[in-house]
mmCIF file of C-alpha atoms in Angstrom:
data_model
loop_
_atom_site.group_PDB
_atom_site.id
_atom_site.type_symbol
_atom_site.label_atom_id
_atom_site.label_comp_id
_atom_site.label_asym_id
_atom_site.label_seq_id
_atom_site.Cartn_x
_atom_site.Cartn_y
_atom_site.Cartn_z
ATOM 1 C CA MET A 1 -12.229 -36.786 -0.918
ATOM 2 C CA ARG A 2 -14.604 -34.114 -2.170
ATOM 3 C CA LEU A 3 -14.191 -30.379 -1.631
ATOM 4 C CA ASP A 4 -17.731 -29.661 -0.447
ATOM 5 C CA ASP A 5 -19.278 -29.992 3.044
ATOM 6 C CA THR A 6 -16.265 -28.838 5.110
ATOM 7 C CA GLY A 7 -15.894 -25.209 3.968
ATOM 8 C CA LEU A 8 -12.366 -25.693 2.626
ATOM 9 C CA LEU A 9 -12.858 -23.533 -0.453
ATOM 10 C CA THR A 10 -14.536 -20.736 1.471
ATOM 11 C CA ALA A 11 -11.707 -20.737 4.012
ATOM 12 C CA LEU A 12 -9.120 -20.800 1.209
ATOM 13 C CA HIS A 13 -10.492 -17.730 -0.578
ATOM 14 C CA GLU A 14 -11.129 -15.817 2.656
ATOM 15 C CA GLY A 15 -7.718 -16.677 4.060
ATOM 16 C CA MET A 16 -5.902 -13.776 2.402
ATOM 17 C CA PHE A 17 -7.867 -11.380 4.638
ATOM 18 C CA GLN A 18 -7.004 -13.207 7.878
ATOM 19 C CA GLN A 19 -4.228 -12.672 10.366
ATOM 20 C CA PRO A 20 -2.413 -15.009 10.514
ATOM 21 C CA LEU A 21 -2.974 -15.655 6.817
ATOM 22 C CA TRP A 22 -5.003 -18.754 5.859
ATOM 23 C CA GLN A 23 -5.152 -19.995 9.447
ATOM 24 C CA ASP A 24 -8.734 -21.299 9.221
ATOM 25 C CA PHE A 25 -8.030 -23.025 5.908
ATOM 26 C CA LEU A 26 -4.947 -24.811 7.204
ATOM 27 C CA GLU A 27 -6.728 -25.930 10.371
ATOM 28 C CA ARG A 28 -9.743 -27.191 8.404
ATOM 29 C CA LEU A 29 -7.413 -29.043 6.048
ATOM 30 C CA ARG A 30 -5.578 -30.570 8.998
ATOM 31 C CA GLN A 31 -8.807 -31.830 10.549
ATOM 32 C CA ARG A 32 -10.111 -33.053 7.204
ATOM 33 C CA THR A 33 -6.997 -35.105 6.419
ATOM 34 C CA GLY A 34 -5.986 -36.209 9.928
ATOM 35 C CA ALA A 35 -2.571 -34.587 9.401
ATOM 36 C CA VAL A 36 -0.318 -33.626 12.289
ATOM 37 C CA TYR A 37 0.743 -30.512 10.408
ATOM 38 C CA THR A 38 -0.484 -28.653 7.357
ATOM 39 C CA THR A 39 1.746 -25.983 5.849
ATOM 40 C CA LEU A 40 1.496 -23.336 3.156
ATOM 41 C CA VAL A 41 4.861 -21.925 2.075
ATOM 42 C CA PHE A 42 5.546 -18.975 -0.264
ATOM 43 C CA ARG A 43 8.903 -18.584 -1.923
ATOM 44 C CA PRO A 44 9.336 -15.861 -4.580
ATOM 45 C CA ILE A 45 11.278 -17.158 -7.586
ATOM 46 C CA ASP A 46 14.212 -14.723 -7.395
ATOM 47 C CA GLU A 47 14.282 -14.154 -3.647
ATOM 48 C CA ASP A 48 15.475 -16.116 -0.665
ATOM 49 C CA ALA A 49 12.661 -14.832 1.547
ATOM 50 C CA ILE A 50 10.232 -17.446 2.841
ATOM 51 C CA VAL A 51 6.747 -17.027 4.264
ATOM 52 C CA GLU A 52 5.712 -20.203 6.070
ATOM 53 C CA LEU A 53 2.231 -20.707 7.507
ATOM 54 C CA HIS A 54 1.208 -23.806 9.410
ATOM 55 C CA ALA A 55 -1.456 -25.416 11.561
ATOM 56 C CA GLY A 56 -0.752 -28.037 14.183
ATOM 57 C CA PRO A 57 0.629 -28.430 17.701
ATOM 58 C CA PRO A 58 3.873 -26.636 18.561
ATOM 59 C CA PRO A 59 6.897 -28.960 18.417
ATOM 60 C CA PRO A 60 8.604 -30.014 21.662
ATOM 61 C CA ALA A 61 11.341 -27.638 22.763
ATOM 62 C CA HIS A 62 14.198 -30.044 22.016
ATOM 63 C CA ILE A 63 12.851 -30.686 18.511
ATOM 64 C CA HIS A 64 12.513 -26.959 17.860
ATOM 65 C CA ASN A 65 16.038 -26.272 19.122
ATOM 66 C CA LEU A 66 17.466 -29.055 16.965
ATOM 67 C CA PHE A 67 15.719 -27.652 13.904
ATOM 68 C CA VAL A 68 17.028 -24.130 14.522
ATOM 69 C CA GLU A 69 20.577 -25.212 15.321
ATOM 70 C CA LYS A 70 21.081 -27.912 12.683
ATOM 71 C CA TYR A 71 18.687 -27.316 9.786
ATOM 72 C CA ARG A 72 16.953 -23.914 9.943
ATOM 73 C CA ARG A 73 14.746 -24.956 7.020
ATOM 74 C CA ASP A 74 13.179 -27.995 5.431
ATOM 75 C CA PRO A 75 15.938 -29.539 3.217
ATOM 76 C CA PHE A 76 13.712 -31.328 0.703
ATOM 77 C CA PRO A 77 13.975 -30.293 -3.004
ATOM 78 C CA TYR A 78 10.596 -28.579 -3.300
ATOM 79 C CA ARG A 79 11.782 -26.316 -6.122
ATOM 80 C CA HIS A 80 12.283 -29.333 -8.324
ATOM 81 C CA MET A 81 8.656 -30.407 -7.975
ATOM 82 C CA ARG A 82 6.566 -30.253 -11.119
ATOM 83 C CA GLU A 83 3.822 -27.644 -10.818
ATOM 84 C CA GLY A 84 0.387 -29.076 -10.006
ATOM 85 C CA ARG A 85 1.625 -32.641 -9.308
ATOM 86 C CA VAL A 86 1.237 -34.118 -5.820
ATOM 87 C CA TYR A 87 4.379 -35.719 -4.380
ATOM 88 C CA ALA A 88 4.662 -38.263 -1.577
ATOM 89 C CA LEU A 89 7.394 -37.993 1.036
ATOM 90 C CA ALA A 90 9.276 -40.932 -0.470
ATOM 91 C CA GLU A 91 9.588 -39.018 -3.745
ATOM 92 C CA LEU A 92 11.187 -36.028 -2.033
ATOM 93 C CA ILE A 93 13.703 -37.895 0.115
ATOM 94 C CA GLU A 94 16.934 -38.807 -1.641
ATOM 95 C CA PRO A 95 18.048 -42.204 -0.278
ATOM 96 C CA ASP A 96 21.746 -41.323 -0.449
ATOM 97 C CA ASN A 97 21.324 -37.849 1.081
ATOM 98 C CA PRO A 98 22.289 -37.978 4.794
ATOM 99 C CA VAL A 99 20.687 -34.596 5.530
ATOM 100 C CA HIS A 100 17.342 -35.825 4.186
ATOM 101 C CA GLN A 101 17.551 -39.048 6.165
ATOM 102 C CA SER A 102 18.506 -37.345 9.435
ATOM 103 C CA PHE A 103 15.779 -34.719 9.005
ATOM 104 C CA LEU A 104 13.247 -37.524 8.662
ATOM 105 C CA THR A 105 14.483 -39.599 11.604
ATOM 106 C CA ASP A 106 15.451 -36.752 13.955
ATOM 107 C CA LEU A 107 12.559 -34.340 13.391
ATOM 108 C CA MET A 108 9.646 -35.763 11.447
ATOM 109 C CA VAL A 109 9.175 -39.287 12.787
ATOM 110 C CA PRO A 110 9.409 -38.252 16.484
ATOM 111 C CA GLN A 111 6.456 -35.894 15.831
ATOM 112 C CA GLY A 112 4.337 -38.572 14.170
ATOM 113 C CA MET A 113 5.095 -37.527 10.596
ATOM 114 C CA SER A 114 6.089 -40.662 8.734
ATOM 115 C CA ASP A 115 4.465 -39.614 5.467
ATOM 116 C CA MET A 116 3.539 -36.446 3.617
ATOM 117 C CA ARG A 117 1.765 -35.208 0.515
ATOM 118 C CA SER A 118 2.816 -31.911 -1.075
ATOM 119 C CA VAL A 119 1.809 -29.948 -4.159
ATOM 120 C CA ARG A 120 3.506 -26.972 -5.801
ATOM 121 C CA VAL A 121 1.508 -24.130 -7.375
ATOM 122 C CA THR A 122 3.000 -21.280 -9.426
ATOM 123 C CA GLU A 123 1.330 -17.882 -9.695
ATOM 124 C CA PRO A 124 1.748 -16.098 -13.099
ATOM 125 C CA SER A 125 3.887 -13.257 -11.718
ATOM 126 C CA GLY A 126 6.486 -15.765 -10.508
ATOM 127 C CA VAL A 127 5.580 -16.556 -6.900
ATOM 128 C CA ASP A 128 5.633 -20.229 -5.912
ATOM 129 C CA ALA A 129 3.614 -21.851 -3.133
ATOM 130 C CA TRP A 130 3.719 -25.319 -1.604
ATOM 131 C CA LEU A 131 0.778 -26.861 0.231
ATOM 132 C CA SER A 132 1.632 -29.893 2.341
ATOM 133 C CA CYS A 133 -0.050 -32.337 4.735
ATOM 134 C CA ALA A 134 2.245 -34.354 6.992
ATOM 135 C CA GLY A 135 1.266 -37.128 9.390
ATOM 136 C CA GLY A 136 1.004 -40.879 9.787
ATOM 137 C CA ARG A 137 -1.065 -43.545 8.089
ATOM 138 C CA SER A 138 -3.908 -41.166 7.216
ATOM 139 C CA ILE A 139 -1.640 -39.346 4.758
ATOM 140 C CA GLY A 140 -2.174 -41.459 1.664
ATOM 141 C CA PRO A 141 -3.652 -41.396 -1.834
ATOM 142 C CA ALA A 142 -6.925 -39.826 -0.647
ATOM 143 C CA VAL A 143 -5.036 -36.814 0.709
ATOM 144 C CA GLY A 144 -3.145 -36.616 -2.575
ATOM 145 C CA ALA A 145 -6.426 -36.538 -4.482
ATOM 146 C CA LEU A 146 -7.691 -33.749 -2.232
ATOM 147 C CA LEU A 147 -4.556 -31.655 -2.824
ATOM 148 C CA THR A 148 -4.897 -32.237 -6.573
ATOM 149 C CA ALA A 149 -8.460 -30.892 -6.415
ATOM 150 C CA LEU A 150 -7.351 -27.925 -4.275
ATOM 151 C CA ALA A 151 -4.415 -26.925 -6.516
ATOM 152 C CA PRO A 152 -6.345 -24.823 -9.105
ATOM 153 C CA HIS A 153 -8.234 -23.036 -6.323
ATOM 154 C CA LEU A 154 -4.981 -22.387 -4.476
ATOM 155 C CA ARG A 155 -3.535 -20.927 -7.673
ATOM 156 C CA ILE A 156 -6.483 -18.507 -7.949
ATOM 157 C CA ALA A 157 -6.225 -17.531 -4.279
ATOM 158 C CA LEU A 158 -2.473 -17.004 -4.593
ATOM 159 C CA ARG A 159 -2.914 -14.835 -7.664
ATOM 160 C CA ALA A 160 -5.502 -12.699 -5.887
ATOM 161 C CA PHE A 161 -3.253 -12.417 -2.829
ATOM 162 C CA VAL A 162 -0.229 -11.308 -4.884
ATOM 163 C CA ALA A 163 -2.359 -8.744 -6.746
ATOM 164 C CA LEU A 164 -3.760 -7.434 -3.461
ATOM 165 C CA GLU A 165 -0.315 -7.123 -1.901
ATOM 166 C CA ARG A 166 0.997 -5.359 -5.000
ATOM 167 C CA GLU A 167 -1.851 -2.832 -4.898
ATOM 168 C CA LYS A 168 -1.340 -2.296 -1.166
ATOM 169 C CA LEU A 169 2.321 -1.495 -1.796
ATOM 170 C CA ARG A 170 1.483 0.864 -4.645
ATOM 171 C CA SER A 171 -1.151 2.550 -2.510
ATOM 172 C CA THR A 172 1.321 2.991 0.341
ATOM 173 C CA LEU A 173 3.987 4.485 -1.917
ATOM 174 C CA THR A 174 1.471 6.776 -3.617
ATOM 175 C CA SER A 175 0.086 7.890 -0.273
ATOM 176 C CA GLU A 176 3.596 8.685 0.981
ATOM 177 C CA ALA A 177 4.314 10.711 -2.161
ATOM 178 C CA PHE A 178 1.018 12.575 -1.813
ATOM 179 C CA GLY A 179 1.799 13.297 1.813
ATOM 180 C CA ARG A 180 5.242 14.686 1.023
ATOM 181 C CA LEU A 181 3.758 16.936 -1.647
ATOM 182 C CA ASN A 182 0.923 17.920 0.695
ATOM 183 C CA PHE A 183 -1.555 16.564 -1.832
ATOM 184 C CA GLY A 184 -4.580 14.338 -1.362
ATOM 185 C CA TRP A 185 -8.086 13.556 -2.543
ATOM 186 C CA LEU A 186 -11.466 12.705 -1.128
ATOM 187 C CA THR A 187 -14.744 11.629 -2.710
ATOM 188 C CA LEU A 188 -18.103 13.100 -1.744
ATOM 189 C CA ASP A 189 -21.688 11.954 -2.110
ATOM 190 C CA ALA A 190 -24.630 14.170 -3.072
ATOM 191 C CA ARG A 191 -24.945 15.419 0.530
ATOM 192 C CA CYS A 192 -21.289 16.444 0.662
ATOM 193 C CA ARG A 193 -20.480 13.492 2.932
ATOM 194 C CA ILE A 194 -17.035 11.948 2.719
ATOM 195 C CA VAL A 195 -17.109 8.534 1.037
ATOM 196 C CA ASP A 196 -13.375 7.816 0.824
ATOM 197 C CA MET A 197 -10.110 9.711 1.077
ATOM 198 C CA THR A 198 -6.337 9.394 1.234
ATOM 199 C CA ALA A 199 -4.623 9.151 4.607
ATOM 200 C CA HIS A 200 -3.049 12.548 4.031
ATOM 201 C CA VAL A 201 -6.460 14.267 4.119
ATOM 202 C CA GLU A 202 -7.151 12.820 7.571
ATOM 203 C CA GLN A 203 -3.837 14.295 8.722
ATOM 204 C CA LEU A 204 -4.806 17.617 7.138
ATOM 205 C CA PHE A 205 -8.017 17.687 9.212
ATOM 206 C CA GLN A 206 -5.896 17.331 12.348
ATOM 207 C CA ARG A 207 -3.378 19.959 11.285
ATOM 208 C CA THR A 208 -5.540 22.792 9.955
ATOM 209 C CA SER A 209 -8.878 24.420 10.667
ATOM 210 C CA LEU A 210 -9.561 25.193 6.995
ATOM 211 C CA LEU A 211 -11.529 21.959 6.551
ATOM 212 C CA ARG A 212 -13.009 19.454 8.956
ATOM 213 C CA ARG A 213 -15.044 16.304 9.046
ATOM 214 C CA GLY A 214 -18.397 17.544 10.313
ATOM 215 C CA ARG A 215 -21.526 15.828 11.544
ATOM 216 C CA TYR A 216 -22.505 12.687 9.585
ATOM 217 C CA ASP A 217 -19.025 12.776 7.942
ATOM 218 C CA ARG A 218 -19.892 15.930 6.005
ATOM 219 C CA LEU A 219 -16.959 17.880 4.556
ATOM 220 C CA THR A 220 -17.226 21.292 6.194
ATOM 221 C CA PRO A 221 -15.041 24.290 5.195
ATOM 222 C CA ALA A 222 -14.321 26.834 7.923
ATOM 223 C CA SER A 223 -15.606 29.670 5.707
ATOM 224 C CA PRO A 224 -19.441 29.767 5.609
ATOM 225 C CA ALA A 225 -19.326 31.317 2.122
ATOM 226 C CA LEU A 226 -17.068 28.536 0.859
ATOM 227 C CA ASP A 227 -19.313 25.961 2.555
ATOM 228 C CA ARG A 228 -22.321 27.272 0.647
ATOM 229 C CA GLU A 229 -20.370 27.347 -2.615
ATOM 230 C CA LEU A 230 -19.133 23.770 -2.151
ATOM 231 C CA THR A 231 -22.616 22.486 -1.251
ATOM 232 C CA ALA A 232 -24.116 24.082 -4.369
ATOM 233 C CA LEU A 233 -21.296 22.721 -6.513
ATOM 234 C CA ILE A 234 -21.811 19.146 -5.255
ATOM 235 C CA LYS A 235 -25.550 19.365 -5.944
ATOM 236 C CA HIS A 236 -24.739 20.614 -9.434
ATOM 237 C CA PHE A 237 -22.392 17.664 -10.071
ATOM 238 C CA ALA A 238 -25.024 15.225 -8.777
ATOM 239 C CA ALA A 239 -27.473 16.586 -11.351
ATOM 240 C CA ASP A 240 -24.951 16.997 -14.185
ATOM 241 C CA PRO A 241 -21.994 14.528 -14.168
ATOM 242 C CA ASP A 242 -20.556 16.270 -17.235
ATOM 243 C CA ALA A 243 -20.270 19.656 -15.542
ATOM 244 C CA ARG A 244 -16.950 21.507 -15.609
ATOM 245 C CA PRO A 245 -14.593 21.077 -12.608
ATOM 246 C CA LYS A 246 -14.042 24.137 -10.431
ATOM 247 C CA ALA A 247 -11.036 25.320 -8.432
ATOM 248 C CA LEU A 248 -11.515 26.900 -4.999
ATOM 249 C CA ASN A 249 -8.915 28.722 -2.937
ATOM 250 C CA LEU A 250 -9.058 27.830 0.757
ATOM 251 C CA SER A 251 -6.169 29.942 2.009
ATOM 252 C CA ARG A 252 -3.388 32.214 0.752
ATOM 253 C CA ASP A 253 -1.075 31.851 3.749
ATOM 254 C CA PRO A 254 -0.389 29.024 4.084
ATOM 255 C CA TRP A 255 -1.495 28.420 0.520
ATOM 256 C CA MET A 256 -4.128 25.724 -0.095
ATOM 257 C CA ASP A 257 -6.373 25.078 -3.099
ATOM 258 C CA MET A 258 -9.069 22.533 -3.863
ATOM 259 C CA LEU A 259 -10.185 21.314 -7.287
ATOM 260 C CA VAL A 260 -13.660 19.761 -7.268
ATOM 261 C CA ALA A 261 -14.670 17.599 -10.226
ATOM 262 C CA PRO A 262 -17.569 15.274 -11.074
ATOM 263 C CA MET A 263 -16.930 11.643 -10.170
ATOM 264 C CA ARG A 264 -17.150 9.413 -13.215
ATOM 265 C CA GLY A 265 -17.429 5.723 -12.440
ATOM 266 C CA GLY A 266 -18.470 4.452 -9.035
ATOM 267 C CA SER A 267 -17.101 1.666 -6.877
ATOM 268 C CA VAL A 268 -18.665 -1.456 -5.448
ATOM 269 C CA ALA A 269 -16.358 -1.049 -2.440
ATOM 270 C CA THR A 270 -18.169 2.016 -1.054
ATOM 271 C CA GLY A 271 -21.378 2.186 0.907
ATOM 272 C CA SER A 272 -22.766 5.320 -0.735
ATOM 273 C CA THR A 273 -22.402 6.657 -4.264
ATOM 274 C CA PRO A 274 -19.718 9.337 -4.768
ATOM 275 C CA VAL A 275 -20.726 12.153 -7.117
ATOM 276 C CA ALA A 276 -17.588 14.311 -6.845
ATOM 277 C CA ILE A 277 -13.891 14.063 -6.137
ATOM 278 C CA ALA A 278 -12.003 16.893 -4.456
ATOM 279 C CA TYR A 279 -8.252 17.217 -4.966
ATOM 280 C CA LEU A 280 -6.474 19.134 -2.210
ATOM 281 C CA SER A 281 -3.074 20.722 -2.677
ATOM 282 C CA GLY A 282 -1.303 23.194 -0.493
ATOM 283 C CA ASP A 283 1.543 24.050 1.780
ATOM 284 C CA ARG A 284 2.316 22.933 5.319
ATOM 285 C CA TRP A 285 4.316 26.072 5.956
ATOM 286 C CA SER A 286 3.495 29.756 6.200
ATOM 287 C CA GLN A 287 5.007 32.339 3.867
ATOM 288 C CA ALA A 288 7.456 33.378 6.605
ATOM 289 C CA ASP A 289 8.615 29.769 7.010
ATOM 290 C CA ARG A 290 9.123 29.390 3.260
ATOM 291 C CA CYS A 291 11.170 32.587 3.087
ATOM 292 C CA ASP A 292 13.456 31.269 5.833
ATOM 293 C CA GLN A 293 13.864 28.034 3.872
ATOM 294 C CA LEU A 294 14.749 29.960 0.695
ATOM 295 C CA VAL A 295 17.410 31.829 2.656
ATOM 296 C CA ASP A 296 18.889 28.504 3.810
ATOM 297 C CA LEU A 297 18.642 26.806 0.421
ATOM 298 C CA PHE A 298 19.885 29.505 -1.963
ATOM 299 C CA GLY A 299 21.714 31.968 0.287
ATOM 300 C CA LEU A 300 19.205 34.755 -0.361
ATOM 301 C CA LEU A 301 18.847 37.785 1.851
ATOM 302 C CA PRO A 302 15.517 37.859 3.752
ATOM 303 C CA SER A 303 14.256 40.713 1.541
ATOM 304 C CA GLU A 304 15.210 38.725 -1.577
ATOM 305 C CA ALA A 305 13.601 35.566 -0.219
ATOM 306 C CA ARG A 306 10.297 37.355 0.362
ATOM 307 C CA LEU A 307 10.247 38.565 -3.243
ATOM 308 C CA ALA A 308 11.401 35.165 -4.570
ATOM 309 C CA TRP A 309 8.543 33.389 -2.821
ATOM 310 C CA VAL A 310 5.939 35.833 -4.164
ATOM 311 C CA ILE A 311 7.114 35.747 -7.777
ATOM 312 C CA ALA A 312 7.536 31.954 -7.557
ATOM 313 C CA GLN A 313 3.753 31.867 -7.248
ATOM 314 C CA GLY A 314 3.584 33.247 -10.797
ATOM 315 C CA ILE A 315 2.803 36.820 -9.728
ATOM 316 C CA PRO A 316 4.227 39.552 -12.037
ATOM 317 C CA ILE A 317 7.120 41.650 -10.726
ATOM 318 C CA SER A 318 5.018 44.821 -10.590
ATOM 319 C CA ASP A 319 2.274 43.157 -8.537
ATOM 320 C CA ALA A 320 4.847 41.477 -6.280
ATOM 321 C CA ALA A 321 6.512 44.848 -5.653
ATOM 322 C CA GLU A 322 3.161 46.364 -4.655
ATOM 323 C CA THR A 323 2.397 43.426 -2.367
ATOM 324 C CA LEU A 324 5.719 43.798 -0.551
ATOM 325 C CA GLY A 325 5.737 47.625 -0.488
ATOM 326 C CA LEU A 326 8.688 47.918 -2.886
ATOM 327 C CA THR A 327 9.234 50.092 -5.913
ATOM 328 C CA VAL A 328 9.251 48.269 -9.229
ATOM 329 C CA GLU A 329 12.896 49.290 -9.750
ATOM 330 C CA THR A 330 13.918 47.846 -6.372
ATOM 331 C CA ALA A 331 12.003 44.643 -7.090
ATOM 332 C CA ARG A 332 13.787 44.299 -10.435
ATOM 333 C CA ASN A 333 17.183 44.758 -8.784
ATOM 334 C CA TYR A 334 16.273 42.121 -6.180
ATOM 335 C CA SER A 335 15.083 39.772 -8.906
ATOM 336 C CA LYS A 336 18.439 39.974 -10.738
ATOM 337 C CA ARG A 337 20.249 38.904 -7.567
ATOM 338 C CA ILE A 338 17.646 36.162 -7.000
ATOM 339 C CA TYR A 339 18.151 34.776 -10.513
ATOM 340 C CA ALA A 340 21.932 34.834 -10.071
ATOM 341 C CA LYS A 341 21.845 32.975 -6.757
ATOM 342 C CA THR A 342 19.276 30.380 -7.810
ATOM 343 C CA GLY A 343 20.594 29.880 -11.340
ATOM 344 C CA ALA A 344 17.250 30.850 -12.867
ATOM 345 C CA ARG A 345 17.176 32.661 -16.214
ATOM 346 C CA GLY A 346 13.791 34.263 -15.619
ATOM 347 C CA GLN A 347 10.599 34.070 -13.632
ATOM 348 C CA ALA A 348 9.321 30.892 -15.327
ATOM 349 C CA GLU A 349 12.512 29.031 -14.492
ATOM 350 C CA LEU A 350 12.461 30.387 -10.932
ATOM 351 C CA VAL A 351 8.987 28.934 -10.495
ATOM 352 C CA ARG A 352 10.264 25.551 -11.706
ATOM 353 C CA ILE A 353 13.366 25.647 -9.484
ATOM 354 C CA VAL A 354 11.438 26.541 -6.344
ATOM 355 C CA LEU A 355 8.556 24.122 -6.924
ATOM 356 C CA THR A 356 10.853 21.196 -7.796
ATOM 357 C CA SER A 357 13.405 21.833 -5.048
ATOM 358 C CA VAL A 358 13.354 20.067 -1.683
ATOM 359 C CA LEU A 359 10.951 22.792 -0.532
ATOM 360 C CA ALA A 360 8.240 20.819 -2.329
ATOM 361 C CA ILE A 361 8.633 17.928 0.129
ATOM 362 C CA ALA A 362 9.784 19.883 3.178
#
């Protein structure tokens, strides 16, 4: 059998984007070979988890119940198969193994599966896969030759699938970390339109009025002056990719900043060309909320918590005293009690303690 003219390879490489996975490929393979069932099974080397995909008619209820109650899984020694070699059913059944014999006679033969061809493929990171065709007389050497030809393509598809799943997991974990730190990014084209962004930024649009997704997906700050400044900055980056990044303050309470930098290196996965990336970092809570949290966390008095939060932003004691309407002497006395209760040995360490405490992910 040849691989062309039935779309097997196309279905194989597109199958990782389907739900259920590889359904079209397995159905095409079933029709091509005349099999009753085609299956694709994934079993990680060091895990007992199994992902089993199949195409074919559902088994009769009594057969299904027997499988669940007596076997739960296919008992054949697939892990002992040599990688890339096609095995016939007779090579997998041990003549003196009663479980193998009963599985064949009780489950397979009643469903028209008197023969099978199966091949094992190993992906470099350690994930194994087995592709099998089970049926009657049509399952012979020609099906074995087809599976032999499919094996290297299956290995490529499996490798791509594992890499994609790994990146999806990393992306999810990174996105969760960004969300907890109230941090995110978005890319912008030359017209200040959003090209891509982290999920956290979409949540930020829903939670605050400081920024919004405007008409034609344009990033629109609430402040007209900031809008003009951002628009000019994006045009500058479009003309000069080596320009210096610029930080913009969006709000003091709750605090939120944005760093806008030229985008170096595009992506074939986007429809328009990004010229800038904007990093957003800020706080979900107001200053009053944070002071209450400092009271709870370190046992500070409300007056001490207010000063602690201000100086934790890196503001000198004298400026913090003026901001809060305190004398410098009173602020210094408060700061001594703050350092004692938090364990800080000075303002720099207080900044570290506050910014690395659970307040950072509150």
